[in-house]
Every structure is written in structure tokens, then in C-alpha cells.
Amino acid sequence: MSAHELDGTGKVAFFRDSRSKARALVKSSASTYFNFSSAPTAETQTLLNHFQLTDFAKQYSHTRCAMAAQALCKGVSQVVDVTVRGGLDNHFDWTTNHAGPLREGLDAVGKLIAWLKLQPDPDGGSIFDYTTLIALSEFSRTPLLGKTGVGRDHHMTSSCFVMGPGIRGNT
């Protein structure tokens, strides 16, 4: 059997190339970009200050966005997927348990955007000038309180925002 018969679509070659790149990344010093807890460099300390990180475990959203910023700005990845806030699926005491965590997640995304706008790109401009950001939720909430009178149920609609170069605002 020839190599072409085993790899007629190129998927095996793509897999092998991806595996080689992953091994090279693991062997590289890229992990130092994400080690926020041990004696940070001046550059990393600037990042931590920007995201106002002091307690990584408690500042879930900000920590995740700081890691995404590092991955994008240090060339570790061209695409990141970040869950900025978990625990919003709360059907009880919605007015107390939903707004605060949601605000924390949106603030973290705002800090990510601001950071990307501050980071120079080698080709000119900022990293944000070459970034498309899509933020969404997998569900929405009903406009009115649910049967319990203190929470909102899931709803069929949702919202998202898309921003980046070439995307016209307010549409």
C-alpha cells in the first residue's frame, strides 16, 4: 500500500504535522508565558496588573482572559476559546446571583480587548487590529421571572457581539 493510499485526503499528514508542532510547543519555553504564580517577569507583572490579578482561583474570568491574551500576543495560538464565566445558570434569586458574575465576565473581556489594543504587532498597529472577537452565550433568559418568582428560565433567543477590523458597528 502506498503512502498516497493511506493519506489520500492529506489528513494523516496534517495530523503528523500538528503533532510535531504540539511536541515542539511543549518542549519550548512557552509555558513560562502562563506561569503567573512564580516570580513573574516585569512584562508578566504588567499583564497581571492590567487584569488586576491577585487571586487566580477566585478571579476565574480575569485569569482566563489573561491566559488568552498571552496565547494571542506571544504567538502560541492564533485562535483561543475562553469561557469567561461559569455558574450563570441560576434559576433562583436571579437578581442577586446573576448580575455580579455576568459583570465580572464582561469586565474581563473588556480588559482583554484593552490589552490587545495596547500590544504592538510586528507588522504595525496593534494585535487587536488583526483580531476578530466573538462573544456569545449558549442560551438567554426569559424577559419575566419564572414560576418561582425569583429566577428566570432559559429562553430561545440569545445575543452575541462581534468586533474587529472590518466589522461595521451597531448592525
PDB file of N, CA and C in Angstrom, residues 1 5 9 26 58-59 95 119 137 141 151-152 156 167:
ATOM      1  N   MET A   1       0.838  -1.171   0.000  1.00  0.00           N
ATOM      2  CA  MET A   1       0.000   0.000   0.000  1.00  0.00           C
ATOM      3  C   MET A   1       0.890   1.244   0.000  1.00  0.00           C
ATOM      4  N   GLU A   5      -2.191   6.186  -0.775  1.00  0.00           N
ATOM      5  CA  GLU A   5      -3.429   5.479  -0.447  1.00  0.00           C
ATOM      6  C   GLU A   5      -3.784   5.654   1.030  1.00  0.00           C
ATOM      7  N   THR A   9      -6.424  12.180   1.429  1.00  0.00           N
ATOM      8  CA  THR A   9      -7.019  13.498   1.678  1.00  0.00           C
ATOM      9  C   THR A   9      -6.060  14.442   2.394  1.00  0.00           C
ATOM     10  N   VAL A  26       5.429  22.052  23.486  1.00  0.00           N
ATOM     11  CA  VAL A  26       5.600  21.529  24.841  1.00  0.00           C
ATOM     12  C   VAL A  26       7.059  21.614  25.275  1.00  0.00           C
ATOM     13  N   LYS A  58      -9.886  32.678  42.517  1.00  0.00           N
ATOM     14  CA  LYS A  58     -11.133  33.413  42.715  1.00  0.00           C
ATOM     15  C   LYS A  58     -11.462  34.324  41.539  1.00  0.00           C
ATOM     16  N   GLN A  59     -10.463  34.725  40.787  1.00  0.00           N
ATOM     17  CA  GLN A  59     -10.675  35.626  39.656  1.00  0.00           C
ATOM     18  C   GLN A  59     -10.682  34.838  38.353  1.00  0.00           C
ATOM     19  N   THR A  95     -31.771  38.116  40.629  1.00  0.00           N
ATOM     20  CA  THR A  95     -31.303  39.496  40.753  1.00  0.00           C
ATOM     21  C   THR A  95     -30.003  39.587  41.525  1.00  0.00           C
ATOM     22  N   GLN A 119      -1.004  46.085  22.699  1.00  0.00           N
ATOM     23  CA  GLN A 119       0.126  45.258  22.280  1.00  0.00           C
ATOM     24  C   GLN A 119       0.479  45.509  20.826  1.00  0.00           C
ATOM     25  N   SER A 137     -23.420  33.530  24.304  1.00  0.00           N
ATOM     26  CA  SER A 137     -23.905  32.611  25.328  1.00  0.00           C
ATOM     27  C   SER A 137     -24.711  31.531  24.629  1.00  0.00           C
ATOM     28  N   ARG A 141     -32.154  34.356  28.810  1.00  0.00           N
ATOM     29  CA  ARG A 141     -33.136  34.286  29.902  1.00  0.00           C
ATOM     30  C   ARG A 141     -34.465  34.865  29.445  1.00  0.00           C
ATOM     31  N   GLY A 151     -36.453  33.761  39.889  1.00  0.00           N
ATOM     32  CA  GLY A 151     -35.448  33.458  38.872  1.00  0.00           C
ATOM     33  C   GLY A 151     -36.039  33.510  37.485  1.00  0.00           C
ATOM     34  N   ARG A 152     -35.182  33.464  36.491  1.00  0.00           N
ATOM     35  CA  ARG A 152     -35.624  33.477  35.105  1.00  0.00           C
ATOM     36  C   ARG A 152     -35.239  32.157  34.445  1.00  0.00           C
ATOM     37  N   MET A 156     -35.365  30.959  24.178  1.00  0.00           N
ATOM     38  CA  MET A 156     -34.874  30.530  22.863  1.00  0.00           C
ATOM     39  C   MET A 156     -33.935  31.533  22.209  1.00  0.00           C
ATOM     40  N   ILE A 167     -15.384  45.090  10.729  1.00  0.00           N
ATOM     41  CA  ILE A 167     -16.750  44.806  11.172  1.00  0.00           C
ATOM     42  C   ILE A 167     -17.416  46.135  11.499  1.00  0.00           C
TER      43      ILE A 167
END
